[in-house]
Amino acid sequence: RAVLLLDPFLGGADATLKAIASVTSLPVTAVVYSHFHADHVGGARRLFELLAAAPPRVIASEHTAVWMERFGSDLPRPSDVLEWPSGALSFEDVTLRLRGLPRPGHAPDHSVFLLEEERIGHSADLINIDQLPFGGFAGQDPLVLFKPNLEFARSLDFDWFCGGHGNIGEKSDFDFYLSYLDEVASLVNEYVPRPAEVPD
């Protein structure tokens, strides 16, 4: 009966609504902010101008709501705030589930959103499908935060995953990232071994 839009990205409102209209005439009635960084949610201002006759509700985590307030964001504020780390709500027949990352380092509200019945995951800036980590936004965390967050997201129930930048992926893309990180760590330990004694 309506469209749920995840992340109205900066500069993309007109193109996004045109793309939606190419596949359905249903209205956009809800928008999800994955986290408060403008490249992912900065298009909301223009989106709300285009949808002024029937503004959509805004869904976000309580951490996103707090940080938007602290930064004095002028973007449309969340109307539906999900409890951290695992709040949920229903959108028609689909459960939208928040799963806050256990060690958010990219942003204090970094999380995964699941469309449970559709078996779809979305987490902007955690993984860039078909791209190596550390070359783009994925891998912005220190390794001690990045790997546990990847493992946590990998453990969730999804078949398809959107990383916010790049292609759509699946579990095997997480396996690739984790194997890559293990290989990098192994090479570092081989060529730069830990000293027998660590100085103060």
PDB file of C-alpha atoms in Angstrom:
ATOM      1  CA  ARG A   1       0.000   0.000   0.000  1.00  0.00           C
ATOM      2  CA  ALA A   2       2.991   2.333   0.354  1.00  0.00           C
ATOM      3  CA  VAL A   3       6.768   2.623   0.058  1.00  0.00           C
ATOM      4  CA  LEU A   4       9.365   2.457   2.852  1.00  0.00           C
ATOM      5  CA  LEU A   5      12.571   4.242   1.818  1.00  0.00           C
ATOM      6  CA  LEU A   6      15.878   3.546   3.553  1.00  0.00           C
ATOM      7  CA  ASP A   7      18.373   6.424   3.502  1.00  0.00           C
ATOM      8  CA  PRO A   8      17.335   9.419   1.375  1.00  0.00           C
ATOM      9  CA  PHE A   9      20.881  10.122   0.265  1.00  0.00           C
ATOM     10  CA  LEU A  10      22.303  13.596  -0.279  1.00  0.00           C
ATOM     11  CA  GLY A  11      21.516  15.023  -3.708  1.00  0.00           C
ATOM     12  CA  GLY A  12      19.355  12.082  -4.708  1.00  0.00           C
ATOM     13  CA  ALA A  13      15.762  12.954  -3.791  1.00  0.00           C
ATOM     14  CA  ASP A  14      14.538  13.772  -7.305  1.00  0.00           C
ATOM     15  CA  ALA A  15      16.219  10.742  -8.878  1.00  0.00           C
ATOM     16  CA  THR A  16      15.045   8.452  -6.068  1.00  0.00           C
ATOM     17  CA  LEU A  17      11.394   9.449  -6.455  1.00  0.00           C
ATOM     18  CA  LYS A  18      11.679   9.081 -10.230  1.00  0.00           C
ATOM     19  CA  ALA A  19      13.138   5.580  -9.798  1.00  0.00           C
ATOM     20  CA  ILE A  20      10.383   4.618  -7.359  1.00  0.00           C
ATOM     21  CA  ALA A  21       7.736   5.935  -9.766  1.00  0.00           C
ATOM     22  CA  SER A  22       9.204   3.756 -12.524  1.00  0.00           C
ATOM     23  CA  VAL A  23       8.248   0.602 -10.592  1.00  0.00           C
ATOM     24  CA  THR A  24       5.206   1.632  -8.516  1.00  0.00           C
ATOM     25  CA  SER A  25       2.654   4.393  -8.207  1.00  0.00           C
ATOM     26  CA  LEU A  26       2.453   3.846  -4.428  1.00  0.00           C
ATOM     27  CA  PRO A  27       3.405   6.814  -2.232  1.00  0.00           C
ATOM     28  CA  VAL A  28       6.479   7.030  -0.004  1.00  0.00           C
ATOM     29  CA  THR A  29       4.994   7.123   3.496  1.00  0.00           C
ATOM     30  CA  ALA A  30       8.041   6.274   5.630  1.00  0.00           C
ATOM     31  CA  VAL A  31      11.761   7.054   5.547  1.00  0.00           C
ATOM     32  CA  VAL A  32      14.476   5.314   7.585  1.00  0.00           C
ATOM     33  CA  TYR A  33      17.693   7.043   8.667  1.00  0.00           C
ATOM     34  CA  SER A  34      20.386   4.369   9.040  1.00  0.00           C
ATOM     35  CA  HIS A  35      22.690   6.839  10.830  1.00  0.00           C
ATOM     36  CA  PHE A  36      22.984  10.605  11.003  1.00  0.00           C
ATOM     37  CA  HIS A  37      25.720  11.179   8.373  1.00  0.00           C
ATOM     38  CA  ALA A  38      24.568  13.573   5.668  1.00  0.00           C
ATOM     39  CA  ASP A  39      25.681  11.514   2.663  1.00  0.00           C
ATOM     40  CA  HIS A  40      23.000   8.975   3.614  1.00  0.00           C
ATOM     41  CA  VAL A  41      20.204  11.123   5.021  1.00  0.00           C
ATOM     42  CA  GLY A  42      20.984  14.597   3.663  1.00  0.00           C
ATOM     43  CA  GLY A  43      18.481  14.181   0.837  1.00  0.00           C
ATOM     44  CA  ALA A  44      15.609  14.231   3.324  1.00  0.00           C
ATOM     45  CA  ARG A  45      15.252  18.015   3.148  1.00  0.00           C
ATOM     46  CA  ARG A  46      14.608  17.965  -0.613  1.00  0.00           C
ATOM     47  CA  LEU A  47      12.545  14.774  -0.344  1.00  0.00           C
ATOM     48  CA  PHE A  48      10.205  16.456   2.127  1.00  0.00           C
ATOM     49  CA  GLU A  49       9.872  19.462  -0.201  1.00  0.00           C
ATOM     50  CA  LEU A  50       8.799  17.112  -2.988  1.00  0.00           C
ATOM     51  CA  LEU A  51       6.399  15.246  -0.675  1.00  0.00           C
ATOM     52  CA  ALA A  52       5.086  18.343   1.114  1.00  0.00           C
ATOM     53  CA  ALA A  53       1.449  17.420   0.432  1.00  0.00           C
ATOM     54  CA  ALA A  54       1.843  14.198   2.432  1.00  0.00           C
ATOM     55  CA  PRO A  55       5.130  14.172   4.385  1.00  0.00           C
ATOM     56  CA  PRO A  56       6.383  10.684   5.288  1.00  0.00           C
ATOM     57  CA  ARG A  57       7.094   9.567   8.825  1.00  0.00           C
ATOM     58  CA  VAL A  58      10.791   9.340   9.762  1.00  0.00           C
ATOM     59  CA  ILE A  59      12.102   6.221  11.484  1.00  0.00           C
ATOM     60  CA  ALA A  60      15.467   6.136  13.268  1.00  0.00           C
ATOM     61  CA  SER A  61      17.203   4.732  16.304  1.00  0.00           C
ATOM     62  CA  GLU A  62      17.194   6.637  19.567  1.00  0.00           C
ATOM     63  CA  HIS A  63      20.934   7.177  19.101  1.00  0.00           C
ATOM     64  CA  THR A  64      20.320   8.829  15.728  1.00  0.00           C
ATOM     65  CA  ALA A  65      17.652  11.065  17.255  1.00  0.00           C
ATOM     66  CA  VAL A  66      20.029  12.128  20.051  1.00  0.00           C
ATOM     67  CA  TRP A  67      22.936  12.889  17.711  1.00  0.00           C
ATOM     68  CA  MET A  68      20.764  14.845  15.291  1.00  0.00           C
ATOM     69  CA  GLU A  69      19.681  16.945  18.265  1.00  0.00           C
ATOM     70  CA  ARG A  70      23.260  17.423  19.514  1.00  0.00           C
ATOM     71  CA  PHE A  71      24.470  18.506  16.089  1.00  0.00           C
ATOM     72  CA  GLY A  72      21.514  20.836  15.605  1.00  0.00           C
ATOM     73  CA  SER A  73      20.512  19.077  12.383  1.00  0.00           C
ATOM     74  CA  ASP A  74      17.926  20.916  10.315  1.00  0.00           C
ATOM     75  CA  LEU A  75      16.794  17.724   8.570  1.00  0.00           C
ATOM     76  CA  PRO A  76      13.313  16.368   9.322  1.00  0.00           C
ATOM     77  CA  ARG A  77      13.542  14.761  12.751  1.00  0.00           C
ATOM     78  CA  PRO A  78      12.528  11.179  13.571  1.00  0.00           C
ATOM     79  CA  SER A  79       8.870  10.734  14.405  1.00  0.00           C
ATOM     80  CA  ASP A  80       9.260   7.000  15.152  1.00  0.00           C
ATOM     81  CA  VAL A  81      12.239   6.355  17.431  1.00  0.00           C
ATOM     82  CA  LEU A  82      13.411   2.771  17.858  1.00  0.00           C
ATOM     83  CA  GLU A  83      14.886   1.652  21.157  1.00  0.00           C
ATOM     84  CA  TRP A  84      18.609   0.845  21.017  1.00  0.00           C
ATOM     85  CA  PRO A  85      19.906  -1.761  20.311  1.00  0.00           C
ATOM     86  CA  SER A  86      17.025  -3.881  19.007  1.00  0.00           C
ATOM     87  CA  GLY A  87      13.776  -1.948  18.666  1.00  0.00           C
ATOM     88  CA  ALA A  88      11.286  -2.786  15.938  1.00  0.00           C
ATOM     89  CA  LEU A  89       8.108  -1.607  14.284  1.00  0.00           C
ATOM     90  CA  SER A  90       5.747  -2.883  11.609  1.00  0.00           C
ATOM     91  CA  PHE A  91       5.468  -1.369   8.171  1.00  0.00           C
ATOM     92  CA  GLU A  92       2.403  -2.988   6.674  1.00  0.00           C
ATOM     93  CA  ASP A  93       3.240  -6.727   6.807  1.00  0.00           C
ATOM     94  CA  VAL A  94       6.990  -6.319   7.289  1.00  0.00           C
ATOM     95  CA  THR A  95       8.931  -6.007  10.546  1.00  0.00           C
ATOM     96  CA  LEU A  96      11.649  -3.345  10.465  1.00  0.00           C
ATOM     97  CA  ARG A  97      14.184  -4.384  13.118  1.00  0.00           C
ATOM     98  CA  LEU A  98      17.049  -2.256  14.428  1.00  0.00           C
ATOM     99  CA  ARG A  99      20.205  -4.125  15.434  1.00  0.00           C
ATOM    100  CA  GLY A 100      22.725  -1.710  16.908  1.00  0.00           C
ATOM    101  CA  LEU A 101      26.313  -2.687  16.195  1.00  0.00           C
ATOM    102  CA  PRO A 102      28.106  -3.891  19.346  1.00  0.00           C
ATOM    103  CA  ARG A 103      31.129  -1.603  18.855  1.00  0.00           C
ATOM    104  CA  PRO A 104      29.953   1.381  16.794  1.00  0.00           C
ATOM    105  CA  GLY A 105      33.027   3.286  15.682  1.00  0.00           C
ATOM    106  CA  HIS A 106      32.076   4.793  12.313  1.00  0.00           C
ATOM    107  CA  ALA A 107      29.298   6.711  14.074  1.00  0.00           C
ATOM    108  CA  PRO A 108      27.790   6.370  17.558  1.00  0.00           C
ATOM    109  CA  ASP A 109      24.487   5.292  15.952  1.00  0.00           C
ATOM    110  CA  HIS A 110      26.012   2.796  13.481  1.00  0.00           C
ATOM    111  CA  SER A 111      23.605  -0.111  13.111  1.00  0.00           C
ATOM    112  CA  VAL A 112      21.977  -2.707  10.881  1.00  0.00           C
ATOM    113  CA  PHE A 113      18.320  -2.512   9.842  1.00  0.00           C
ATOM    114  CA  LEU A 114      16.548  -5.729   8.889  1.00  0.00           C
ATOM    115  CA  LEU A 115      13.379  -6.205   6.892  1.00  0.00           C
ATOM    116  CA  GLU A 116      12.782  -9.494   8.641  1.00  0.00           C
ATOM    117  CA  GLU A 117      10.153 -11.176   6.473  1.00  0.00           C
ATOM    118  CA  GLU A 118      11.936 -10.050   3.308  1.00  0.00           C
ATOM    119  CA  ARG A 119      15.299 -11.296   4.693  1.00  0.00           C
ATOM    120  CA  ILE A 120      17.040  -8.068   3.701  1.00  0.00           C
ATOM    121  CA  GLY A 121      19.757  -6.278   5.688  1.00  0.00           C
ATOM    122  CA  HIS A 122      20.942  -2.682   5.379  1.00  0.00           C
ATOM    123  CA  SER A 123      23.875  -1.011   7.090  1.00  0.00           C
ATOM    124  CA  ALA A 124      25.465   2.002   5.492  1.00  0.00           C
ATOM    125  CA  ASP A 125      29.271   2.209   5.664  1.00  0.00           C
ATOM    126  CA  LEU A 126      29.896  -1.189   7.264  1.00  0.00           C
ATOM    127  CA  ILE A 127      30.648  -3.134   4.083  1.00  0.00           C
ATOM    128  CA  ASN A 128      31.061  -2.055   0.471  1.00  0.00           C
ATOM    129  CA  ILE A 129      30.093  -4.990  -1.721  1.00  0.00           C
ATOM    130  CA  ASP A 130      32.683  -5.832  -4.437  1.00  0.00           C
ATOM    131  CA  GLN A 131      35.188  -3.381  -2.924  1.00  0.00           C
ATOM    132  CA  LEU A 132      38.087  -3.998  -0.569  1.00  0.00           C
ATOM    133  CA  PRO A 133      37.783  -2.554   2.933  1.00  0.00           C
ATOM    134  CA  PHE A 134      39.744   0.569   3.854  1.00  0.00           C
ATOM    135  CA  GLY A 135      39.562   1.947   0.311  1.00  0.00           C
ATOM    136  CA  GLY A 136      36.180   3.577   0.855  1.00  0.00           C
ATOM    137  CA  PHE A 137      33.782   4.126   3.716  1.00  0.00           C
ATOM    138  CA  ALA A 138      33.790   0.486   4.836  1.00  0.00           C
ATOM    139  CA  GLY A 139      36.694  -0.005   7.198  1.00  0.00           C
ATOM    140  CA  GLN A 140      36.562   3.427   8.796  1.00  0.00           C
ATOM    141  CA  ASP A 141      36.648   1.697  12.191  1.00  0.00           C
ATOM    142  CA  PRO A 142      39.857   0.527  13.861  1.00  0.00           C
ATOM    143  CA  LEU A 143      40.351  -3.198  13.242  1.00  0.00           C
ATOM    144  CA  VAL A 144      39.423  -4.092  16.832  1.00  0.00           C
ATOM    145  CA  LEU A 145      35.981  -2.532  16.208  1.00  0.00           C
ATOM    146  CA  PHE A 146      35.556  -3.366  12.537  1.00  0.00           C
ATOM    147  CA  LYS A 147      35.925  -7.144  12.662  1.00  0.00           C
ATOM    148  CA  PRO A 148      33.466  -7.743  15.556  1.00  0.00           C
ATOM    149  CA  ASN A 149      30.910  -5.512  13.821  1.00  0.00           C
ATOM    150  CA  LEU A 150      31.276  -7.495  10.585  1.00  0.00           C
ATOM    151  CA  GLU A 151      30.924 -10.762  12.523  1.00  0.00           C
ATOM    152  CA  PHE A 152      27.838  -9.466  14.308  1.00  0.00           C
ATOM    153  CA  ALA A 153      26.165  -8.345  11.075  1.00  0.00           C
ATOM    154  CA  ARG A 154      27.138 -11.627   9.376  1.00  0.00           C
ATOM    155  CA  SER A 155      25.338 -13.555  12.135  1.00  0.00           C
ATOM    156  CA  LEU A 156      21.988 -11.846  11.473  1.00  0.00           C
ATOM    157  CA  ASP A 157      19.184 -13.388   9.405  1.00  0.00           C
ATOM    158  CA  PHE A 158      19.318 -12.015   5.867  1.00  0.00           C
ATOM    159  CA  ASP A 159      19.791 -13.288   2.336  1.00  0.00           C
ATOM    160  CA  TRP A 160      20.536  -9.941   0.658  1.00  0.00           C
ATOM    161  CA  PHE A 161      22.454  -6.984   2.046  1.00  0.00           C
ATOM    162  CA  CYS A 162      22.802  -3.330   1.093  1.00  0.00           C
ATOM    163  CA  GLY A 163      25.944  -1.568   2.299  1.00  0.00           C
ATOM    164  CA  GLY A 164      24.912   1.929   1.276  1.00  0.00           C
ATOM    165  CA  HIS A 165      27.765   2.400  -1.228  1.00  0.00           C
ATOM    166  CA  GLY A 166      28.058  -0.023  -4.119  1.00  0.00           C
ATOM    167  CA  ASN A 167      26.256  -3.206  -5.043  1.00  0.00           C
ATOM    168  CA  ILE A 168      23.830  -5.508  -3.258  1.00  0.00           C
ATOM    169  CA  GLY A 169      25.540  -8.472  -1.584  1.00  0.00           C
ATOM    170  CA  GLU A 170      25.025 -11.555   0.547  1.00  0.00           C
ATOM    171  CA  LYS A 171      26.686 -13.546   3.351  1.00  0.00           C
ATOM    172  CA  SER A 172      29.611 -14.554   1.141  1.00  0.00           C
ATOM    173  CA  ASP A 173      30.630 -10.885   0.888  1.00  0.00           C
ATOM    174  CA  PHE A 174      31.007 -10.766   4.672  1.00  0.00           C
ATOM    175  CA  ASP A 175      33.051 -13.982   4.504  1.00  0.00           C
ATOM    176  CA  PHE A 176      35.343 -12.327   1.963  1.00  0.00           C
ATOM    177  CA  TYR A 177      35.876  -9.286   4.191  1.00  0.00           C
ATOM    178  CA  LEU A 178      36.586 -11.411   7.263  1.00  0.00           C
ATOM    179  CA  SER A 179      39.054 -13.632   5.355  1.00  0.00           C
ATOM    180  CA  TYR A 180      40.764 -10.552   3.951  1.00  0.00           C
ATOM    181  CA  LEU A 181      41.166  -9.045   7.420  1.00  0.00           C
ATOM    182  CA  ASP A 182      42.598 -12.319   8.737  1.00  0.00           C
ATOM    183  CA  GLU A 183      45.105 -12.416   5.857  1.00  0.00           C
ATOM    184  CA  VAL A 184      46.167  -8.811   6.473  1.00  0.00           C
ATOM    185  CA  ALA A 185      46.600  -9.482  10.204  1.00  0.00           C
ATOM    186  CA  SER A 186      48.629 -12.619   9.472  1.00  0.00           C
ATOM    187  CA  LEU A 187      50.954 -10.739   7.123  1.00  0.00           C
ATOM    188  CA  VAL A 188      51.402  -7.902   9.610  1.00  0.00           C
ATOM    189  CA  ASN A 189      52.276 -10.404  12.355  1.00  0.00           C
ATOM    190  CA  GLU A 190      54.738 -12.130  10.025  1.00  0.00           C
ATOM    191  CA  TYR A 191      56.576  -9.006   8.912  1.00  0.00           C
ATOM    192  CA  VAL A 192      56.139  -6.888  12.033  1.00  0.00           C
ATOM    193  CA  PRO A 193      56.066  -9.412  14.874  1.00  0.00           C
ATOM    194  CA  ARG A 194      55.124  -8.323  18.347  1.00  0.00           C
ATOM    195  CA  PRO A 195      58.202  -7.742  20.538  1.00  0.00           C
ATOM    196  CA  ALA A 196      58.896 -10.321  23.224  1.00  0.00           C
ATOM    197  CA  GLU A 197      58.583  -7.547  25.780  1.00  0.00           C
ATOM    198  CA  VAL A 198      56.309  -4.558  25.342  1.00  0.00           C
ATOM    199  CA  PRO A 199      57.821  -1.363  26.801  1.00  0.00           C
ATOM    200  CA  ASP A 200      55.816   0.855  29.149  1.00  0.00           C
TER     201      ASP A 200
END
